[in-house]
Tab-separated table of C-alpha atoms in Angstrom:
chain	number	residue	atom	x	y	z
A	22	MET	CA	-66.957	-82.853	3.280
A	23	SER	CA	-70.227	-83.759	5.021
A	24	ASP	CA	-73.511	-84.591	3.346
A	25	SER	CA	-76.296	-82.019	3.279
A	26	ALA	CA	-80.069	-82.423	3.220
A	27	GLU	CA	-83.201	-80.306	3.500
A	28	VAL	CA	-85.727	-81.144	6.192
A	29	PRO	CA	-89.123	-79.440	6.456
A	30	LEU	CA	-89.868	-77.798	9.799
A	31	ARG	CA	-92.807	-80.170	10.292
A	32	GLU	CA	-90.490	-83.195	9.989
A	33	LEU	CA	-88.057	-81.628	12.472
A	34	ASN	CA	-90.934	-81.116	14.930
A	35	GLN	CA	-92.234	-84.675	14.508
A	36	GLN	CA	-88.904	-86.522	14.256
A	37	THR	CA	-86.419	-84.392	16.188
A	38	SER	CA	-84.406	-87.373	17.457
A	39	ARG	CA	-83.969	-88.829	13.961
A	40	VAL	CA	-82.898	-85.485	12.495
A	41	LEU	CA	-80.414	-84.896	15.318
A	42	ALA	CA	-79.042	-88.429	14.871
A	43	ARG	CA	-78.282	-87.538	11.247
A	44	VAL	CA	-76.488	-84.394	12.407
A	45	ALA	CA	-74.540	-86.400	14.998
A	46	ALA	CA	-73.466	-88.719	12.171
A	47	GLY	CA	-71.906	-85.746	10.362
A	48	GLU	CA	-74.731	-84.571	8.121
A	49	THR	CA	-75.614	-80.886	7.780
A	50	VAL	CA	-79.377	-80.354	7.753
A	51	THR	CA	-81.071	-77.282	6.300
A	52	ILE	CA	-84.460	-76.621	7.883
A	53	THR	CA	-87.117	-75.294	5.497
A	54	LYS	CA	-90.506	-73.682	6.037
A	55	ASP	CA	-92.827	-73.735	3.039
A	56	GLY	CA	-89.823	-74.790	0.947
A	57	VAL	CA	-87.738	-71.769	1.996
A	58	PRO	CA	-84.511	-72.415	3.958
A	59	ILE	CA	-84.720	-70.839	7.430
A	60	GLY	CA	-81.688	-72.299	9.195
A	61	ASP	CA	-79.025	-74.967	9.358
A	62	ILE	CA	-78.192	-77.585	11.946
A	63	VAL	CA	-74.543	-78.524	11.611
A	64	PRO	CA	-72.392	-81.091	13.389
A	65	ARG	CA	-70.421	-79.628	16.287
A	66	GLY	CA	-67.045	-78.418	15.040
A	67	ALA	CA	-68.124	-78.324	11.393
A	68	LEU	CA	-66.856	-75.513	9.198
A	69	THR	CA	-69.794	-73.278	8.305
A	70	GLY	CA	-68.076	-70.400	6.513
A	71	ARG	CA	-68.896	-68.013	9.357
A	72	PRO	CA	-67.255	-67.577	12.746
A	73	ALA	CA	-68.510	-69.525	15.740
A	74	TYR	CA	-67.938	-67.850	19.076
A	75	SER	CA	-67.726	-69.626	22.413
A	76	PHE	CA	-69.360	-66.604	24.035
A	77	ARG	CA	-72.495	-64.530	23.485
A	78	THR	CA	-72.171	-61.829	20.848
A	79	ASP	CA	-75.609	-60.282	21.270
A	80	PRO	CA	-76.335	-57.403	23.644
A	81	MET	CA	-76.585	-58.684	27.198
A	82	GLY	CA	-78.594	-55.977	28.948
A	83	ASP	CA	-77.483	-52.937	30.895
A	84	LEU	CA	-73.795	-52.169	31.039
A	85	ASP	CA	-72.114	-51.659	34.380
A	86	ILE	CA	-70.362	-48.389	33.483
A	87	PRO	CA	-68.410	-46.782	36.301
A	88	ASP	CA	-69.233	-43.224	37.401
A	89	LEU	CA	-66.191	-41.107	36.575
A	90	GLY	CA	-67.421	-38.156	38.608
A	91	GLY	CA	-68.117	-35.856	35.652
A	92	PRO	CA	-71.042	-33.446	35.503
A	93	VAL	CA	-74.518	-34.696	34.601
A	94	LEU	CA	-75.641	-32.807	31.479
A	95	ASP	CA	-79.105	-32.525	29.991
A	96	ASP	CA	-79.705	-32.669	26.220
A	97	GLU	CA	-79.450	-28.889	25.740
A	98	GLU	CA	-76.102	-28.738	27.540
A	99	ILE	CA	-74.764	-31.612	25.465
A	100	GLU	CA	-75.890	-29.933	22.221
A	101	ALA	CA	-74.309	-26.627	23.299
A	102	THR	CA	-71.053	-28.405	24.115
A	103	LEU	CA	-71.028	-30.142	20.740
A	104	ARG	CA	-71.818	-26.883	18.922
A	105	GLY	CA	-68.863	-25.349	20.713
A	106	MET	CA	-66.698	-28.116	19.255
A	107	GLY	CA	-67.860	-27.240	15.743
A	108	ASP	CA	-70.285	-30.132	15.298
A	109	ASP	CA	-73.712	-29.453	13.861
A	110	VAL	CA	-75.877	-31.791	15.925
A	111	GLY	CA	-79.013	-30.632	14.113
A	112	GLY	CA	-77.938	-32.441	10.946
A	113	GLY	CA	-78.199	-29.298	8.784
A	114	THR	CA	-75.746	-28.206	6.123
A	115	ASP	CA	-73.567	-25.119	6.097
A	116	ALA	CA	-74.076	-24.460	2.388
């Protein structure tokens, strides 16, 4: 198990190379701002208790969705279609 230490954000800003050298040596560093933890810097490959993905998991802009040739419907047509399926798109109750 690796060592762990808290480092204030100011120290990280002023001594980035030293802090990263500690991480490279296997130490996990928790960055704090005003004494409150705001993030962790962990050695590459360390187990953090949460998944690490080798790809982006955040939204990456517009999707390239193919045109399937269906009709273009406005909001009223979509609502009418959904009502016809039995859905209450207005959010009301039937009670």
